[in-house]
Amino acid sequence: MYPSLANSEELLLDYATGSLPVAPSLVVATWLTLNPAARRQLGALEAIGGALLEESRPASLAAGAKAALLARLDEPQDETLDEAQSAPPPVAGGRGLPAPLAALLPAPLEALPWRRRMPGLKDWDLPALAGGKARLMRVAGRTRIPHHTHNGLELTLVLDGAFEDGGRTYAAGDLQLADPSVDHSPAVTRREACLCLVVTDAPVRLTGRFGRLLNGLVRY
Ligand code: ZN
């Protein structure tokens, strides 16, 4: 549904231009609440986009303009943007979920009807949103997610705790993008549980040793 999203800049650009579907937009809005660097990136993008639109007509972003915009985003940005946008507290430490996400929850986190998918892995589906399936995923400490790949795009935003994947640590406020080229098995290596907001626009496919057998049994 949104297969061209190669990186977070393109995600923010689509968000800024209003062309991102609702489900991934929820991830981006929540990410912006948690992550000052993402807010800076969006601010820079909007500033450059505004300048570009003033310079050229028509106002629609043609492919060339989009590429130029992304290229200019790679240039060093004015750090004064930093102070212009105040940072709400992160969810870590029990200070609550970001507002865009909290608004969609019918009950406090603990009272949601979590489903147990496998030992150490629980999830809860958000109300249906256009453009993807959104769910909260809770992974216990010292738990590995089974190897899988993706039939579409998977956006994973860490709300609390952290997970490791591909030699990188994703902590609260970090966003991971995965697509059909990614076959991975993220793991929570710490003692603390990890809470994530996950949006997919197509089912994932288990790829491990018993993946084919399990595909019909485990759906997440
Ligand atoms: Zn994945």
PDB file of C-alpha atoms and ligand atoms in Angstrom:
ATOM      1  CA  MET A   1       0.000   0.000   0.000  1.00  0.00           C
ATOM      2  CA  TYR A   2       2.971   2.259   0.618  1.00  0.00           C
ATOM      3  CA  PRO A   3       5.783   0.178  -0.819  1.00  0.00           C
ATOM      4  CA  SER A   4       8.075   3.009  -1.854  1.00  0.00           C
ATOM      5  CA  LEU A   5       9.005   4.044   1.655  1.00  0.00           C
ATOM      6  CA  ALA A   6      12.693   3.327   1.696  1.00  0.00           C
ATOM      7  CA  ASN A   7      13.609   5.333   4.738  1.00  0.00           C
ATOM      8  CA  SER A   8      12.305   7.560   7.468  1.00  0.00           C
ATOM      9  CA  GLU A   9      12.830  10.759   5.451  1.00  0.00           C
ATOM     10  CA  GLU A  10      10.430   9.549   2.814  1.00  0.00           C
ATOM     11  CA  LEU A  11       8.012   8.530   5.554  1.00  0.00           C
ATOM     12  CA  LEU A  12       8.143  12.041   7.040  1.00  0.00           C
ATOM     13  CA  LEU A  13       7.793  13.615   3.622  1.00  0.00           C
ATOM     14  CA  ASP A  14       4.668  11.596   2.895  1.00  0.00           C
ATOM     15  CA  TYR A  15       3.362  12.504   6.360  1.00  0.00           C
ATOM     16  CA  ALA A  16       4.088  16.218   5.814  1.00  0.00           C
ATOM     17  CA  THR A  17       2.353  16.246   2.438  1.00  0.00           C
ATOM     18  CA  GLY A  18      -0.665  14.364   3.781  1.00  0.00           C
ATOM     19  CA  SER A  19      -0.183  11.400   1.468  1.00  0.00           C
ATOM     20  CA  LEU A  20       0.500   8.815   4.184  1.00  0.00           C
ATOM     21  CA  PRO A  21      -2.428   6.514   5.118  1.00  0.00           C
ATOM     22  CA  VAL A  22      -3.908   6.717   8.619  1.00  0.00           C
ATOM     23  CA  ALA A  23      -2.245   3.642  10.171  1.00  0.00           C
ATOM     24  CA  PRO A  24       1.367   4.609   9.355  1.00  0.00           C
ATOM     25  CA  SER A  25       0.485   8.236  10.136  1.00  0.00           C
ATOM     26  CA  LEU A  26      -0.343   7.141  13.666  1.00  0.00           C
ATOM     27  CA  VAL A  27       3.151   5.678  13.975  1.00  0.00           C
ATOM     28  CA  VAL A  28       4.731   8.868  12.652  1.00  0.00           C
ATOM     29  CA  ALA A  29       2.647  11.136  14.905  1.00  0.00           C
ATOM     30  CA  THR A  30       3.573   9.012  17.932  1.00  0.00           C
ATOM     31  CA  TRP A  31       7.215   8.908  16.837  1.00  0.00           C
ATOM     32  CA  LEU A  32       7.296  12.710  16.542  1.00  0.00           C
ATOM     33  CA  THR A  33       5.998  12.973  20.104  1.00  0.00           C
ATOM     34  CA  LEU A  34       8.785  10.770  21.422  1.00  0.00           C
ATOM     35  CA  ASN A  35      11.745  11.695  19.245  1.00  0.00           C
ATOM     36  CA  PRO A  36      13.260  15.224  19.063  1.00  0.00           C
ATOM     37  CA  ALA A  37      15.476  14.271  16.100  1.00  0.00           C
ATOM     38  CA  ALA A  38      12.410  13.222  14.103  1.00  0.00           C
ATOM     39  CA  ARG A  39      10.741  16.549  14.932  1.00  0.00           C
ATOM     40  CA  ARG A  40      13.835  18.438  13.743  1.00  0.00           C
ATOM     41  CA  GLN A  41      13.831  16.402  10.543  1.00  0.00           C
ATOM     42  CA  LEU A  42      10.157  17.161   9.936  1.00  0.00           C
ATOM     43  CA  GLY A  43      10.667  20.864  10.724  1.00  0.00           C
ATOM     44  CA  ALA A  44      13.526  21.072   8.251  1.00  0.00           C
ATOM     45  CA  LEU A  45      11.490  19.227   5.666  1.00  0.00           C
ATOM     46  CA  GLU A  46       8.531  21.563   6.047  1.00  0.00           C
ATOM     47  CA  ALA A  47      10.777  24.624   5.836  1.00  0.00           C
ATOM     48  CA  ILE A  48      12.456  23.371   2.664  1.00  0.00           C
ATOM     49  CA  GLY A  49       9.143  22.184   1.236  1.00  0.00           C
ATOM     50  CA  GLY A  50       7.579  25.594   1.871  1.00  0.00           C
ATOM     51  CA  ALA A  51      10.473  27.365   0.186  1.00  0.00           C
ATOM     52  CA  LEU A  52      10.317  25.011  -2.791  1.00  0.00           C
ATOM     53  CA  LEU A  53       6.595  25.533  -3.195  1.00  0.00           C
ATOM     54  CA  GLU A  54       7.053  29.297  -3.147  1.00  0.00           C
ATOM     55  CA  GLU A  55       9.748  29.058  -5.807  1.00  0.00           C
ATOM     56  CA  SER A  56       7.860  26.838  -8.192  1.00  0.00           C
ATOM     57  CA  ARG A  57       4.365  26.238  -9.513  1.00  0.00           C
ATOM     58  CA  PRO A  58       2.390  24.030  -9.682  1.00  0.00           C
ATOM     59  CA  ALA A  59       2.302  23.256  -5.988  1.00  0.00           C
ATOM     60  CA  SER A  60       2.223  19.492  -6.366  1.00  0.00           C
ATOM     61  CA  LEU A  61       5.470  17.719  -5.603  1.00  0.00           C
ATOM     62  CA  ALA A  62       6.678  16.162  -8.838  1.00  0.00           C
ATOM     63  CA  ALA A  63       9.131  13.270  -8.642  1.00  0.00           C
ATOM     64  CA  GLY A  64      12.064  15.567  -9.349  1.00  0.00           C
ATOM     65  CA  ALA A  65      11.039  18.027  -6.671  1.00  0.00           C
ATOM     66  CA  LYS A  66      10.674  15.232  -4.171  1.00  0.00           C
ATOM     67  CA  ALA A  67      14.179  13.950  -4.950  1.00  0.00           C
ATOM     68  CA  ALA A  68      15.563  17.484  -4.663  1.00  0.00           C
ATOM     69  CA  LEU A  69      13.799  17.933  -1.358  1.00  0.00           C
ATOM     70  CA  LEU A  70      15.225  14.714   0.020  1.00  0.00           C
ATOM     71  CA  ALA A  71      18.713  15.679  -1.187  1.00  0.00           C
ATOM     72  CA  ARG A  72      18.483  19.039   0.539  1.00  0.00           C
ATOM     73  CA  LEU A  73      17.399  17.323   3.732  1.00  0.00           C
ATOM     74  CA  ASP A  74      20.801  15.677   3.880  1.00  0.00           C
ATOM     75  CA  GLU A  75      22.447  19.076   4.142  1.00  0.00           C
ATOM     76  CA  PRO A  76      23.298  20.360   7.622  1.00  0.00           C
ATOM     77  CA  GLN A  77      20.298  21.958   9.270  1.00  0.00           C
ATOM     78  CA  ASP A  78      19.957  25.029  11.441  1.00  0.00           C
ATOM     79  CA  GLU A  79      20.061  23.790  15.016  1.00  0.00           C
ATOM     80  CA  THR A  80      17.809  26.614  16.242  1.00  0.00           C
ATOM     81  CA  LEU A  81      14.909  24.392  15.171  1.00  0.00           C
ATOM     82  CA  ASP A  82      15.815  22.391  18.223  1.00  0.00           C
ATOM     83  CA  GLU A  83      14.586  24.903  20.756  1.00  0.00           C
ATOM     84  CA  ALA A  84      11.554  25.895  18.745  1.00  0.00           C
ATOM     85  CA  GLN A  85       9.854  22.594  19.478  1.00  0.00           C
ATOM     86  CA  SER A  86       9.539  21.499  23.078  1.00  0.00           C
ATOM     87  CA  ALA A  87       9.915  17.816  23.867  1.00  0.00           C
ATOM     88  CA  PRO A  88       7.154  15.989  25.728  1.00  0.00           C
ATOM     89  CA  PRO A  89       8.452  13.368  28.148  1.00  0.00           C
ATOM     90  CA  PRO A  90       9.057   9.866  26.748  1.00  0.00           C
ATOM     91  CA  VAL A  91       6.797   7.011  27.769  1.00  0.00           C
ATOM     92  CA  ALA A  92       9.671   5.312  29.572  1.00  0.00           C
ATOM     93  CA  GLY A  93       9.289   5.539  33.315  1.00  0.00           C
ATOM     94  CA  GLY A  94       5.540   5.162  33.314  1.00  0.00           C
ATOM     95  CA  ARG A  95       4.722   8.715  32.340  1.00  0.00           C
ATOM     96  CA  GLY A  96       2.019   7.614  29.952  1.00  0.00           C
ATOM     97  CA  LEU A  97       1.605   6.940  26.259  1.00  0.00           C
ATOM     98  CA  PRO A  98       1.939   9.710  23.660  1.00  0.00           C
ATOM     99  CA  ALA A  99      -1.360  11.499  23.053  1.00  0.00           C
ATOM    100  CA  PRO A 100      -1.934  10.372  19.413  1.00  0.00           C
ATOM    101  CA  LEU A 101      -1.795   6.747  20.560  1.00  0.00           C
ATOM    102  CA  ALA A 102      -3.450   7.146  23.966  1.00  0.00           C
ATOM    103  CA  ALA A 103      -6.518   8.615  22.254  1.00  0.00           C
ATOM    104  CA  LEU A 104      -7.148   5.277  20.513  1.00  0.00           C
ATOM    105  CA  LEU A 105      -6.946   3.080  23.608  1.00  0.00           C
ATOM    106  CA  PRO A 106     -10.286   2.066  25.187  1.00  0.00           C
ATOM    107  CA  ALA A 107      -8.617   1.253  28.513  1.00  0.00           C
ATOM    108  CA  PRO A 108      -5.310   1.663  30.340  1.00  0.00           C
ATOM    109  CA  LEU A 109      -2.489  -0.531  29.036  1.00  0.00           C
ATOM    110  CA  GLU A 110      -2.817  -3.110  31.801  1.00  0.00           C
ATOM    111  CA  ALA A 111      -6.564  -3.489  31.237  1.00  0.00           C
ATOM    112  CA  LEU A 112      -6.373  -4.143  27.466  1.00  0.00           C
ATOM    113  CA  PRO A 113      -7.420  -7.647  26.323  1.00  0.00           C
ATOM    114  CA  TRP A 114      -3.888  -8.767  25.402  1.00  0.00           C
ATOM    115  CA  ARG A 115      -3.568 -11.957  23.389  1.00  0.00           C
ATOM    116  CA  ARG A 116      -0.718 -14.340  24.102  1.00  0.00           C
ATOM    117  CA  ARG A 117       1.003 -15.235  20.815  1.00  0.00           C
ATOM    118  CA  MET A 118       3.862 -17.312  22.209  1.00  0.00           C
ATOM    119  CA  PRO A 119       5.725 -17.445  25.487  1.00  0.00           C
ATOM    120  CA  GLY A 120       6.842 -13.902  26.232  1.00  0.00           C
ATOM    121  CA  LEU A 121       4.918 -12.267  23.371  1.00  0.00           C
ATOM    122  CA  LYS A 122       1.524 -10.596  23.739  1.00  0.00           C
ATOM    123  CA  ASP A 123      -0.265  -8.201  21.456  1.00  0.00           C
ATOM    124  CA  TRP A 124      -3.404  -6.137  21.192  1.00  0.00           C
ATOM    125  CA  ASP A 125      -4.975  -4.898  17.942  1.00  0.00           C
ATOM    126  CA  LEU A 126      -5.871  -1.236  17.761  1.00  0.00           C
ATOM    127  CA  PRO A 127      -9.250  -0.301  16.260  1.00  0.00           C
ATOM    128  CA  ALA A 128      -9.206  -0.738  12.461  1.00  0.00           C
ATOM    129  CA  LEU A 129      -7.371   2.058  10.631  1.00  0.00           C
ATOM    130  CA  ALA A 130      -7.049   2.716   6.911  1.00  0.00           C
ATOM    131  CA  GLY A 131      -3.777   1.695   5.311  1.00  0.00           C
ATOM    132  CA  GLY A 132      -2.537  -0.994   7.630  1.00  0.00           C
ATOM    133  CA  LYS A 133      -2.967  -3.110  10.719  1.00  0.00           C
ATOM    134  CA  ALA A 134      -1.864  -1.437  13.940  1.00  0.00           C
ATOM    135  CA  ARG A 135      -1.162  -3.239  17.165  1.00  0.00           C
ATOM    136  CA  LEU A 136       0.668  -2.906  20.428  1.00  0.00           C
ATOM    137  CA  MET A 137       3.219  -5.606  21.053  1.00  0.00           C
ATOM    138  CA  ARG A 138       4.624  -6.492  24.423  1.00  0.00           C
ATOM    139  CA  VAL A 139       7.745  -8.623  24.464  1.00  0.00           C
ATOM    140  CA  ALA A 140       9.038  -9.947  27.770  1.00  0.00           C
ATOM    141  CA  GLY A 141      12.669  -9.543  28.764  1.00  0.00           C
ATOM    142  CA  ARG A 142      15.126 -12.055  27.260  1.00  0.00           C
ATOM    143  CA  THR A 143      12.707 -13.050  24.491  1.00  0.00           C
ATOM    144  CA  ARG A 144      13.426 -13.480  20.788  1.00  0.00           C
ATOM    145  CA  ILE A 145      10.781 -12.893  18.110  1.00  0.00           C
ATOM    146  CA  PRO A 146      10.710 -15.788  15.584  1.00  0.00           C
ATOM    147  CA  HIS A 147      12.560 -15.233  12.301  1.00  0.00           C
ATOM    148  CA  HIS A 148      10.258 -13.646   9.746  1.00  0.00           C
ATOM    149  CA  THR A 149      10.151 -11.563   6.616  1.00  0.00           C
ATOM    150  CA  HIS A 150       7.487  -9.179   5.358  1.00  0.00           C
ATOM    151  CA  ASN A 151       5.060  -9.151   2.448  1.00  0.00           C
ATOM    152  CA  GLY A 152       4.897  -5.363   2.773  1.00  0.00           C
ATOM    153  CA  LEU A 153       6.155  -2.687   5.095  1.00  0.00           C
ATOM    154  CA  GLU A 154       6.525  -3.064   8.859  1.00  0.00           C
ATOM    155  CA  LEU A 155       6.931  -0.009  11.080  1.00  0.00           C
ATOM    156  CA  THR A 156       8.018  -0.742  14.640  1.00  0.00           C
ATOM    157  CA  LEU A 157       8.152   2.123  17.114  1.00  0.00           C
ATOM    158  CA  VAL A 158       9.594   1.449  20.564  1.00  0.00           C
ATOM    159  CA  LEU A 159       7.409   2.991  23.274  1.00  0.00           C
ATOM    160  CA  ASP A 160       9.207   1.575  26.282  1.00  0.00           C
ATOM    161  CA  GLY A 161      12.189  -0.680  26.877  1.00  0.00           C
ATOM    162  CA  ALA A 162      14.438  -1.702  23.994  1.00  0.00           C
ATOM    163  CA  PHE A 163      15.145  -4.474  21.485  1.00  0.00           C
ATOM    164  CA  GLU A 164      18.207  -5.531  19.492  1.00  0.00           C
ATOM    165  CA  ASP A 165      18.205  -6.264  15.788  1.00  0.00           C
ATOM    166  CA  GLY A 166      20.974  -6.459  13.204  1.00  0.00           C
ATOM    167  CA  GLY A 167      23.585  -5.247  15.672  1.00  0.00           C
ATOM    168  CA  ARG A 168      21.571  -2.150  16.579  1.00  0.00           C
ATOM    169  CA  THR A 169      19.690  -1.260  19.720  1.00  0.00           C
ATOM    170  CA  TYR A 170      16.245   0.290  19.286  1.00  0.00           C
ATOM    171  CA  ALA A 171      15.224   2.157  22.429  1.00  0.00           C
ATOM    172  CA  ALA A 172      12.169   4.238  23.363  1.00  0.00           C
ATOM    173  CA  GLY A 173      11.483   6.719  20.557  1.00  0.00           C
ATOM    174  CA  ASP A 174      13.370   4.725  17.902  1.00  0.00           C
ATOM    175  CA  LEU A 175      11.565   3.659  14.740  1.00  0.00           C
ATOM    176  CA  GLN A 176      12.499   0.602  12.686  1.00  0.00           C
ATOM    177  CA  LEU A 177      11.392   0.182   9.075  1.00  0.00           C
ATOM    178  CA  ALA A 178      11.390  -3.305   7.560  1.00  0.00           C
ATOM    179  CA  ASP A 179      10.238  -4.471   4.117  1.00  0.00           C
ATOM    180  CA  PRO A 180      10.343  -7.678   2.018  1.00  0.00           C
ATOM    181  CA  SER A 181      14.138  -7.383   1.767  1.00  0.00           C
ATOM    182  CA  VAL A 182      14.457  -7.795   5.535  1.00  0.00           C
ATOM    183  CA  ASP A 183      14.509 -11.210   7.206  1.00  0.00           C
ATOM    184  CA  HIS A 184      15.038 -10.732  10.899  1.00  0.00           C
ATOM    185  CA  SER A 185      14.584 -11.983  14.422  1.00  0.00           C
ATOM    186  CA  PRO A 186      14.540  -9.027  16.818  1.00  0.00           C
ATOM    187  CA  ALA A 187      15.254  -9.835  20.450  1.00  0.00           C
ATOM    188  CA  VAL A 188      14.743  -8.207  23.804  1.00  0.00           C
ATOM    189  CA  THR A 189      18.059  -8.981  25.443  1.00  0.00           C
ATOM    190  CA  ARG A 190      17.520  -6.989  28.619  1.00  0.00           C
ATOM    191  CA  ARG A 191      15.583  -8.085  31.664  1.00  0.00           C
ATOM    192  CA  GLU A 192      12.928  -5.393  31.113  1.00  0.00           C
ATOM    193  CA  ALA A 193      10.006  -5.927  28.758  1.00  0.00           C
ATOM    194  CA  CYS A 194       9.698  -3.958  25.516  1.00  0.00           C
ATOM    195  CA  LEU A 195       6.487  -2.247  24.406  1.00  0.00           C
ATOM    196  CA  CYS A 196       6.147  -1.374  20.718  1.00  0.00           C
ATOM    197  CA  LEU A 197       3.585   0.080  18.340  1.00  0.00           C
ATOM    198  CA  VAL A 198       3.692  -1.999  15.161  1.00  0.00           C
ATOM    199  CA  VAL A 199       1.973  -1.246  11.851  1.00  0.00           C
ATOM    200  CA  THR A 200       2.057  -3.630   8.889  1.00  0.00           C
ATOM    201  CA  ASP A 201       0.346  -3.262   5.519  1.00  0.00           C
ATOM    202  CA  ALA A 202       0.593  -6.995   4.775  1.00  0.00           C
ATOM    203  CA  PRO A 203       1.043 -10.130   6.888  1.00  0.00           C
ATOM    204  CA  VAL A 204       4.533 -11.145   7.949  1.00  0.00           C
ATOM    205  CA  ARG A 205       5.848 -14.584   6.980  1.00  0.00           C
ATOM    206  CA  LEU A 206       7.785 -16.817   9.369  1.00  0.00           C
ATOM    207  CA  THR A 207      11.048 -17.985   7.856  1.00  0.00           C
ATOM    208  CA  GLY A 208      12.864 -19.963  10.533  1.00  0.00           C
ATOM    209  CA  ARG A 209      13.453 -23.709  10.651  1.00  0.00           C
ATOM    210  CA  PHE A 210       9.854 -24.442  11.567  1.00  0.00           C
ATOM    211  CA  GLY A 211       8.484 -21.298  10.008  1.00  0.00           C
ATOM    212  CA  ARG A 212       6.550 -22.959   7.234  1.00  0.00           C
ATOM    213  CA  LEU A 213       4.809 -25.251   9.691  1.00  0.00           C
ATOM    214  CA  LEU A 214       4.021 -22.412  12.053  1.00  0.00           C
ATOM    215  CA  ASN A 215       2.751 -19.930   9.479  1.00  0.00           C
ATOM    216  CA  GLY A 216      -0.716 -21.446   9.581  1.00  0.00           C
ATOM    217  CA  LEU A 217      -0.792 -21.503  13.363  1.00  0.00           C
ATOM    218  CA  VAL A 218       0.743 -18.226  14.424  1.00  0.00           C
ATOM    219  CA  ARG A 219      -0.564 -15.051  12.903  1.00  0.00           C
ATOM    220  CA  TYR A 220       0.899 -11.761  13.962  1.00  0.00           C
TER     221      TYR A 220
HETATM  222 ZN    ZN B   1       9.698  -7.754  11.113  1.00  0.00          ZN
END
